């Protein structure tokens, strides 16, 4: 009996069963760094007003300047990632993010630097969102990974992003509450995370080799994914970040008048609770997606509307605890809407257009970050509870538009 062949066969079987390297996990920390950079400022809005004497309108405008930088970062980052590869673009964006944080750290000594700091934060985050999310999706699928589906692979980047959102704001607020030089030290953890993310991702392979310009395939006159993207994705997309932006930048300042000395910590807790709920809702998003293509989006919009109405109630009665519940609901809506959008984009786009369609998705997402500024502008004519209730009505109208027969025919 040829017993000598048995160990060899077992070694071969073991080699075949060896798990694929988790390259997507190595690159995932880039998305966490991106989420951290966006949200570390959000929980410091009250601290900037208290320590630097900035007005509410100025701090909210600085919040919106992030979007001004983010949109071109998204729109340019997509084509660059398709042309030059995911890795190179992602690392360049990570460097911009670190530079932006250094400018924000210099803000207390030179407040005008806050404006380019926020702008470059948006540019770096937008470019990193595009290149990084596509890179993680491709590293999750064969030949680099073993994700069960393209949708599951696409959702991983959203989970890493939510982790950065949840921890960045909370860490910054805790440092700002108790550490000396809060407007400087609050940004140090992001620089540490950037260094750690770079060291982790440096071992992840490139998934798309650079293409010289003369070999680039011509664009079709009307890509096949354009109509379903417009009908099924675009209506939902602004709510991805409109919901958490309201939770971060609007609710704390309207309910924290009784929290003497604890306003910054309370804002940090909200910035953790909101995306934290988005993380926890990931299993529900998977189940809803398996039932019906539009179920995740419909549930997300409905929960967002309920969260806005709960927020209106919290503001009307100045109840911080109720505002925390509203933030959790808004975070749930965020998690469901972002999971739906990433899944749809992964299903609609061909591989050579994935980065640019992902860029368009994130660009429309971040329009929602302008919502707090719109709330501030409307504040002169309406009460905050009325404004939040009105936004809830808009969310329900969006749900109706998504479920109308014309939109469903694109499914």
Short mmCIF file of C-alpha atoms in Angstrom, two decimals:
data_model
loop_
_atom_site.label_atom_id
_atom_site.label_comp_id
_atom_site.label_asym_id
_atom_site.label_seq_id
_atom_site.Cartn_x
_atom_site.Cartn_y
_atom_site.Cartn_z
CA UNK A 1 0.00 0.00 0.00
CA UNK A 2 1.62 3.31 -1.05
CA UNK A 3 1.48 4.98 2.37
CA UNK A 4 4.34 7.30 1.42
CA UNK A 5 1.99 9.24 -0.86
CA UNK A 6 -0.54 10.06 1.88
CA UNK A 7 1.34 12.97 3.56
CA UNK A 8 1.98 14.56 0.18
CA UNK A 9 -1.69 14.37 -0.68
CA UNK A 10 -2.59 15.91 2.66
CA UNK A 11 -0.10 18.72 2.18
CA UNK A 12 -1.60 19.41 -1.25
CA UNK A 13 -5.12 19.44 0.16
CA UNK A 14 -4.05 21.80 2.93
CA UNK A 15 -2.44 24.11 0.43
CA UNK A 16 -5.60 24.11 -1.66
CA UNK A 17 -7.72 24.91 1.40
CA UNK A 18 -5.45 27.75 2.59
CA UNK A 19 -7.44 30.94 3.00
CA UNK A 20 -6.87 33.74 0.54
CA UNK A 21 -4.88 36.66 1.94
CA UNK A 22 -7.13 39.39 3.29
CA UNK A 23 -5.78 42.18 1.15
CA UNK A 24 -9.11 44.01 1.45
CA UNK A 25 -8.61 44.22 5.21
CA UNK A 26 -5.19 45.79 4.75
CA UNK A 27 -6.60 48.45 2.45
CA UNK A 28 -9.74 48.96 4.52
CA UNK A 29 -7.99 51.18 7.05
CA UNK A 30 -7.64 53.81 4.34
CA UNK A 31 -11.41 54.22 4.40
CA UNK A 32 -11.37 54.40 8.19
CA UNK A 33 -8.81 57.21 7.96
CA UNK A 34 -11.07 58.98 5.46
CA UNK A 35 -14.11 58.74 7.72
CA UNK A 36 -12.05 59.85 10.72
CA UNK A 37 -10.76 62.94 8.90
CA UNK A 38 -14.29 63.99 7.94
CA UNK A 39 -15.81 63.59 11.38
CA UNK A 40 -13.09 64.80 13.72
CA UNK A 41 -14.12 68.38 12.95
CA UNK A 42 -17.85 67.72 13.36
CA UNK A 43 -17.68 67.13 17.11
CA UNK A 44 -15.53 70.25 17.62
CA UNK A 45 -18.07 72.76 16.30
CA UNK A 46 -19.00 73.90 19.80
CA UNK A 47 -15.35 73.99 20.89
CA UNK A 48 -14.44 76.25 17.97
CA UNK A 49 -17.23 78.63 18.95
CA UNK A 50 -16.09 78.63 22.58
CA UNK A 51 -12.30 78.75 22.15
CA UNK A 52 -11.88 80.77 18.95
CA UNK A 53 -15.03 82.86 19.11
CA UNK A 54 -16.28 81.66 15.72
CA UNK A 55 -19.94 82.28 15.00
CA UNK A 56 -22.39 79.47 14.34
CA UNK A 57 -22.62 80.58 10.70
CA UNK A 58 -18.83 80.43 10.30
CA UNK A 59 -18.45 76.98 11.86
CA UNK A 60 -21.31 75.68 9.73
CA UNK A 61 -19.76 77.23 6.61
CA UNK A 62 -16.46 75.54 7.47
CA UNK A 63 -18.43 72.32 7.73
CA UNK A 64 -19.77 72.91 4.20
CA UNK A 65 -16.36 73.89 2.72
CA UNK A 66 -15.43 70.26 3.17
CA UNK A 67 -18.02 69.42 0.50
CA UNK A 68 -16.65 72.12 -1.84
CA UNK A 69 -13.31 70.27 -1.84
CA UNK A 70 -14.82 66.82 -1.77
CA UNK A 71 -16.87 67.07 -4.98
CA UNK A 72 -13.91 67.75 -7.33
CA UNK A 73 -11.87 65.17 -5.41
CA UNK A 74 -14.53 62.60 -6.17
CA UNK A 75 -15.05 63.57 -9.79
CA UNK A 76 -11.33 63.69 -10.58
CA UNK A 77 -10.38 60.73 -8.40
CA UNK A 78 -12.62 58.28 -10.27
CA UNK A 79 -11.09 58.71 -13.74
CA UNK A 80 -7.60 58.89 -12.23
CA UNK A 81 -8.13 55.61 -10.38
CA UNK A 82 -9.37 53.96 -13.60
CA UNK A 83 -6.41 55.32 -15.56
CA UNK A 84 -3.49 55.11 -13.12
CA UNK A 85 -4.62 52.39 -10.73
CA UNK A 86 -6.28 52.34 -7.33
CA UNK A 87 -3.15 52.12 -5.20
CA UNK A 88 -1.31 55.21 -6.46
CA UNK A 89 -4.36 57.45 -6.25
CA UNK A 90 -5.32 56.16 -2.79
CA UNK A 91 -1.89 56.85 -1.32
CA UNK A 92 -1.76 60.33 -2.86
CA UNK A 93 -5.15 61.10 -1.32
CA UNK A 94 -3.97 59.79 2.05
CA UNK A 95 -1.05 62.24 1.93
CA UNK A 96 -3.43 65.13 1.16
CA UNK A 97 -5.57 64.10 4.12
CA UNK A 98 -2.57 64.25 6.45
CA UNK A 99 -1.60 67.69 5.10
CA UNK A 100 -5.15 68.94 5.68
CA UNK A 101 -5.07 67.77 9.29
CA UNK A 102 -1.79 69.63 9.85
CA UNK A 103 -3.42 72.84 8.57
CA UNK A 104 -6.34 72.35 10.96
CA UNK A 105 -3.89 71.88 13.81
CA UNK A 106 -2.39 75.27 12.94
CA UNK A 107 -5.87 76.85 12.98
CA UNK A 108 -5.81 78.14 16.59
CA UNK A 109 -2.67 80.17 15.82
CA UNK A 110 -3.83 81.22 12.35
CA UNK A 111 -7.64 80.82 11.96
CA UNK A 112 -7.62 81.54 8.18
CA UNK A 113 -5.81 78.19 7.75
CA UNK A 114 -9.00 76.43 8.80
CA UNK A 115 -10.50 77.17 5.38
CA UNK A 116 -7.80 75.48 3.22
CA UNK A 117 -7.57 72.77 5.88
CA UNK A 118 -11.24 71.90 5.52
CA UNK A 119 -11.07 72.24 1.73
CA UNK A 120 -8.10 69.86 1.44
CA UNK A 121 -9.79 67.49 3.88
CA UNK A 122 -12.59 67.25 1.34
CA UNK A 123 -10.25 66.80 -1.62
CA UNK A 124 -8.33 64.03 0.13
CA UNK A 125 -11.44 62.31 1.46
CA UNK A 126 -13.22 62.47 -1.90
CA UNK A 127 -10.31 61.02 -3.83
CA UNK A 128 -9.71 58.37 -1.18
CA UNK A 129 -13.38 57.40 -1.08
CA UNK A 130 -13.39 56.73 -4.81
CA UNK A 131 -10.08 54.92 -5.18
CA UNK A 132 -10.26 53.20 -1.80
CA UNK A 133 -13.81 51.85 -2.01
CA UNK A 134 -13.22 50.40 -5.47
CA UNK A 135 -9.87 48.97 -4.41
CA UNK A 136 -11.45 47.22 -1.41
CA UNK A 137 -14.26 45.87 -3.57
CA UNK A 138 -11.80 44.42 -6.09
CA UNK A 139 -9.49 43.05 -3.39
CA UNK A 140 -12.51 41.26 -1.89
CA UNK A 141 -13.31 39.30 -5.05
CA UNK A 142 -11.31 36.70 -7.04
CA UNK A 143 -8.44 36.44 -7.69
CA UNK A 144 -7.61 38.53 -4.60
CA UNK A 145 -10.42 37.56 -2.20
CA UNK A 146 -13.39 35.29 -1.64
CA UNK A 147 -16.35 37.59 -0.94
CA UNK A 148 -19.67 35.74 -1.47
CA UNK A 149 -21.03 38.39 -3.86
CA UNK A 150 -20.15 41.67 -5.53
CA UNK A 151 -22.64 43.45 -3.27
CA UNK A 152 -21.04 42.06 -0.12
CA UNK A 153 -17.63 43.14 -1.39
CA UNK A 154 -18.87 46.64 -2.16
CA UNK A 155 -20.44 47.06 1.28
CA UNK A 156 -17.16 46.42 3.08
CA UNK A 157 -15.83 49.87 2.26
CA UNK A 158 -18.95 51.40 3.78
CA UNK A 159 -18.35 49.51 7.03
CA UNK A 160 -14.75 50.74 7.28
CA UNK A 161 -15.94 54.28 6.52
CA UNK A 162 -18.59 54.07 9.24
CA UNK A 163 -15.96 52.88 11.72
CA UNK A 164 -13.94 56.01 11.01
CA UNK A 165 -16.99 58.22 11.34
CA UNK A 166 -17.93 56.63 14.65
CA UNK A 167 -14.52 56.78 16.33
CA UNK A 168 -13.06 59.99 14.89
CA UNK A 169 -15.61 62.37 16.28
CA UNK A 170 -15.75 60.71 19.69
CA UNK A 171 -11.97 60.67 20.11
CA UNK A 172 -11.66 64.32 19.07
CA UNK A 173 -14.41 65.41 21.48
CA UNK A 174 -12.90 63.56 24.45
CA UNK A 175 -9.49 65.11 23.80
CA UNK A 176 -11.04 68.54 23.37
CA UNK A 177 -12.92 68.17 26.66
CA UNK A 178 -10.01 67.24 28.92
CA UNK A 179 -6.65 67.66 27.15
CA UNK A 180 -4.60 70.85 26.98
CA UNK A 181 -4.41 72.63 23.62
CA UNK A 182 -7.60 70.85 22.50
CA UNK A 183 -7.79 72.38 19.00
CA UNK A 184 -4.33 70.92 18.28
CA UNK A 185 -4.18 67.61 20.15
CA UNK A 186 -7.65 66.55 18.96
CA UNK A 187 -6.19 66.01 15.49
CA UNK A 188 -3.13 63.98 16.52
CA UNK A 189 -4.94 60.58 16.47
CA UNK A 190 -5.79 61.07 12.80
CA UNK A 191 -2.12 61.48 11.91
CA UNK A 192 -1.35 58.27 13.81
CA UNK A 193 -4.15 56.48 11.96
CA UNK A 194 -2.89 57.76 8.60
CA UNK A 195 0.56 56.32 9.31
CA UNK A 196 -0.91 52.99 10.43
CA UNK A 197 -3.22 52.81 7.39
CA UNK A 198 -0.32 53.50 5.05
CA UNK A 199 1.81 50.77 6.63
CA UNK A 200 -1.10 48.33 6.40
CA UNK A 201 -2.10 49.10 2.81
CA UNK A 202 1.43 49.13 1.42
CA UNK A 203 1.27 45.32 1.25
CA UNK A 204 -2.00 45.26 -0.70
CA UNK A 205 -1.57 44.66 -4.46
CA UNK A 206 -2.74 46.90 -7.27
CA UNK A 207 -5.86 45.50 -8.94
CA UNK A 208 -5.81 47.57 -12.14
CA UNK A 209 -2.53 48.16 -13.96
CA UNK A 210 -2.05 51.66 -15.38
CA UNK A 211 -3.32 52.07 -18.94
CA UNK A 212 -1.56 54.32 -21.42
CA UNK A 213 -3.85 56.91 -23.01
CA UNK A 214 -3.71 55.37 -26.48
CA UNK A 215 -5.19 52.08 -25.24
CA UNK A 216 -8.13 53.61 -23.39
CA UNK A 217 -11.40 52.24 -24.72
CA UNK A 218 -13.72 54.85 -26.23
CA UNK A 219 -16.68 55.86 -24.13
CA UNK A 220 -20.08 54.65 -25.33
CA UNK A 221 -22.49 57.41 -26.33
CA UNK A 222 -24.98 56.48 -23.61
CA UNK A 223 -23.70 53.94 -21.04
CA UNK A 224 -26.25 51.25 -20.24
CA UNK A 225 -26.05 51.95 -16.51
CA UNK A 226 -27.01 55.63 -16.79
CA UNK A 227 -30.81 55.27 -16.68
CA UNK A 228 -31.03 52.82 -13.75
CA UNK A 229 -28.42 54.85 -11.87
CA UNK A 230 -30.47 58.00 -12.37
CA UNK A 231 -33.79 56.39 -11.43
CA UNK A 232 -32.77 53.97 -8.68
CA UNK A 233 -29.66 55.43 -7.03
CA UNK A 234 -29.63 59.22 -7.40
CA UNK A 235 -32.90 59.88 -5.49
CA UNK A 236 -31.60 58.00 -2.43
CA UNK A 237 -27.98 59.11 -2.54
CA UNK A 238 -28.16 62.62 -0.95
CA UNK A 239 -29.78 61.09 2.13
CA UNK A 240 -26.68 58.99 2.78
CA UNK A 241 -24.99 61.98 4.43
CA UNK A 242 -27.88 64.39 4.90
CA UNK A 243 -29.10 62.24 7.79
CA UNK A 244 -25.81 62.05 9.76
CA UNK A 245 -24.92 65.67 8.92
CA UNK A 246 -28.12 66.80 10.66
CA UNK A 247 -27.29 64.57 13.61
CA UNK A 248 -23.71 65.89 13.87
CA UNK A 249 -24.05 69.57 13.07
CA UNK A 250 -27.65 70.51 13.91
CA UNK A 251 -29.06 68.51 16.80
CA UNK A 252 -26.33 68.98 19.48
CA UNK A 253 -26.41 72.77 19.38
CA UNK A 254 -30.19 72.81 19.71
CA UNK A 255 -30.56 70.50 22.72
CA UNK A 256 -27.38 70.89 24.80
CA UNK A 257 -28.19 74.14 26.62
CA UNK A 258 -28.62 72.28 29.90
CA UNK A 259 -25.40 70.27 29.59
CA UNK A 260 -23.14 72.87 31.16
CA UNK A 261 -19.50 71.97 30.52
CA UNK A 262 -20.38 68.75 28.71
CA UNK A 263 -21.46 70.05 25.32
CA UNK A 264 -18.33 68.87 23.51
CA UNK A 265 -18.53 65.36 24.96
CA UNK A 266 -22.22 65.18 24.10
CA UNK A 267 -21.44 66.17 20.50
CA UNK A 268 -18.78 63.46 20.38
CA UNK A 269 -21.22 60.86 21.67
CA UNK A 270 -23.67 61.79 18.91
CA UNK A 271 -20.93 61.50 16.28
CA UNK A 272 -20.25 57.99 17.59
CA UNK A 273 -23.86 56.85 17.99
CA UNK A 274 -24.92 57.92 14.49
CA UNK A 275 -22.43 55.96 12.34
CA UNK A 276 -22.30 53.26 15.02
CA UNK A 277 -25.94 52.55 14.28
CA UNK A 278 -25.00 52.45 10.61
CA UNK A 279 -22.47 49.73 11.37
CA UNK A 280 -24.88 47.67 13.44
CA UNK A 281 -27.56 47.71 10.73
CA UNK A 282 -25.32 45.97 8.16
CA UNK A 283 -26.89 42.48 8.71
CA UNK A 284 -30.36 43.97 8.25
CA UNK A 285 -29.21 45.59 5.00
CA UNK A 286 -28.10 42.20 3.69
CA UNK A 287 -31.42 40.57 4.56
CA UNK A 288 -33.47 43.37 3.02
CA UNK A 289 -31.39 43.29 -0.15
CA UNK A 290 -32.04 39.56 -0.49
CA UNK A 291 -35.81 40.13 -0.28
CA UNK A 292 -36.17 42.92 -2.83
CA UNK A 293 -33.84 45.22 -4.72
CA UNK A 294 -35.46 48.40 -3.37
CA UNK A 295 -36.20 47.17 0.15
CA UNK A 296 -32.97 48.49 1.69
CA UNK A 297 -33.43 51.97 0.24
CA UNK A 298 -37.12 52.15 1.11
CA UNK A 299 -36.49 51.14 4.71
CA UNK A 300 -33.57 53.57 4.96
CA UNK A 301 -35.65 56.51 3.77
CA UNK A 302 -38.52 55.61 6.08
CA UNK A 303 -36.24 55.32 9.12
CA UNK A 304 -34.57 58.62 8.18
CA UNK A 305 -37.95 60.36 8.13
CA UNK A 306 -38.79 58.91 11.57
CA UNK A 307 -35.38 60.05 12.84
CA UNK A 308 -36.00 63.59 11.61
CA UNK A 309 -39.41 63.72 13.27
CA UNK A 310 -37.86 62.39 16.49
CA UNK A 311 -35.20 65.08 16.20
CA UNK A 312 -37.90 67.74 15.78
CA UNK A 313 -39.52 66.48 18.98
CA UNK A 314 -36.19 66.54 20.82
CA UNK A 315 -35.47 70.11 19.71
CA UNK A 316 -38.97 71.34 20.58
CA UNK A 317 -38.58 70.13 24.17
CA UNK A 318 -34.76 70.51 24.47
CA UNK A 319 -34.30 66.82 25.32
CA UNK A 320 -30.71 65.55 24.77
CA UNK A 321 -31.71 61.93 25.38
CA UNK A 322 -34.41 62.06 22.71
CA UNK A 323 -31.88 63.67 20.36
CA UNK A 324 -29.59 60.67 20.91
CA UNK A 325 -32.45 58.39 19.86
CA UNK A 326 -32.97 60.57 16.79
CA UNK A 327 -29.24 60.30 15.99
CA UNK A 328 -29.42 56.50 16.22
CA UNK A 329 -32.38 56.46 13.83
CA UNK A 330 -30.63 58.82 11.43
CA UNK A 331 -27.53 56.62 11.61
CA UNK A 332 -29.66 53.57 10.80
CA UNK A 333 -31.04 55.39 7.77
CA UNK A 334 -27.50 56.30 6.74
CA UNK A 335 -26.30 52.71 7.03
CA UNK A 336 -29.17 51.32 4.96
CA UNK A 337 -28.90 53.98 2.26
CA UNK A 338 -25.13 53.68 1.87
CA UNK A 339 -25.34 49.87 1.70
CA UNK A 340 -28.03 50.12 -0.97
CA UNK A 341 -26.07 52.64 -3.03
CA UNK A 342 -22.77 50.74 -2.97
CA UNK A 343 -24.52 47.49 -3.85
CA UNK A 344 -26.33 49.09 -6.79
CA UNK A 345 -23.19 50.76 -8.13
CA UNK A 346 -21.28 47.47 -7.98
CA UNK A 347 -24.10 45.74 -9.86
CA UNK A 348 -24.54 48.43 -12.52
CA UNK A 349 -21.01 49.45 -13.49
CA UNK A 350 -18.69 47.43 -15.74
CA UNK A 351 -15.20 46.98 -14.24
CA UNK A 352 -13.56 49.71 -16.34
CA UNK A 353 -16.22 52.23 -15.26
CA UNK A 354 -16.54 51.18 -11.63
CA UNK A 355 -14.34 53.92 -10.17
CA UNK A 356 -15.99 56.76 -12.05
CA UNK A 357 -19.53 55.59 -11.26
CA UNK A 358 -18.50 55.15 -7.63
CA UNK A 359 -17.17 58.71 -7.74
CA UNK A 360 -20.52 59.99 -8.99
CA UNK A 361 -22.29 58.10 -6.24
CA UNK A 362 -20.12 59.60 -3.49
CA UNK A 363 -20.34 63.07 -5.08
CA UNK A 364 -24.13 63.06 -4.85
CA UNK A 365 -23.89 61.53 -1.36
CA UNK A 366 -21.87 64.42 -0.07
CA UNK A 367 -24.32 67.01 -1.31
CA UNK A 368 -26.19 65.95 1.81
CA UNK A 369 -23.45 67.52 3.93
CA UNK A 370 -24.76 70.93 2.84
CA UNK A 371 -28.01 70.25 4.70
CA UNK A 372 -26.89 71.86 8.01
CA UNK A 373 -26.07 75.07 6.17
CA UNK A 374 -29.52 75.01 4.56
CA UNK A 375 -31.03 74.55 8.02
CA UNK A 376 -29.10 77.61 9.22
CA UNK A 377 -30.35 79.70 6.29
CA UNK A 378 -33.96 78.64 6.85
CA UNK A 379 -33.66 79.39 10.55
CA UNK A 380 -34.52 83.02 9.96
CA UNK A 381 -37.96 82.14 8.63
CA UNK A 382 -38.91 78.91 10.43
CA UNK A 383 -38.38 77.29 13.82
CA UNK A 384 -35.88 74.37 13.96
CA UNK A 385 -38.59 71.76 14.71
CA UNK A 386 -40.57 72.95 11.68
CA UNK A 387 -37.47 72.73 9.48
CA UNK A 388 -36.69 69.18 10.62
CA UNK A 389 -40.29 68.11 10.11
CA UNK A 390 -40.21 69.63 6.62
CA UNK A 391 -37.04 67.69 5.77
CA UNK A 392 -38.81 64.53 6.98
CA UNK A 393 -41.59 65.23 4.49
CA UNK A 394 -38.98 65.56 1.73
CA UNK A 395 -37.57 62.15 2.72
CA UNK A 396 -41.03 60.60 2.41
CA UNK A 397 -41.52 62.27 -0.98
CA UNK A 398 -38.20 60.76 -2.07
CA UNK A 399 -39.47 57.36 -0.98
CA UNK A 400 -42.62 57.87 -3.04
CA UNK A 401 -40.53 58.86 -6.08
CA UNK A 402 -38.36 55.76 -5.70
CA UNK A 403 -41.40 53.47 -5.56
CA UNK A 404 -43.29 55.08 -8.41
CA UNK A 405 -43.98 52.79 -11.41
CA UNK A 406 -41.51 54.62 -13.65
CA UNK A 407 -38.65 54.02 -11.24
CA UNK A 408 -39.62 50.42 -10.54
CA UNK A 409 -39.57 49.68 -14.27
CA UNK A 410 -35.78 50.19 -14.16
CA UNK A 411 -35.40 47.30 -11.71
#
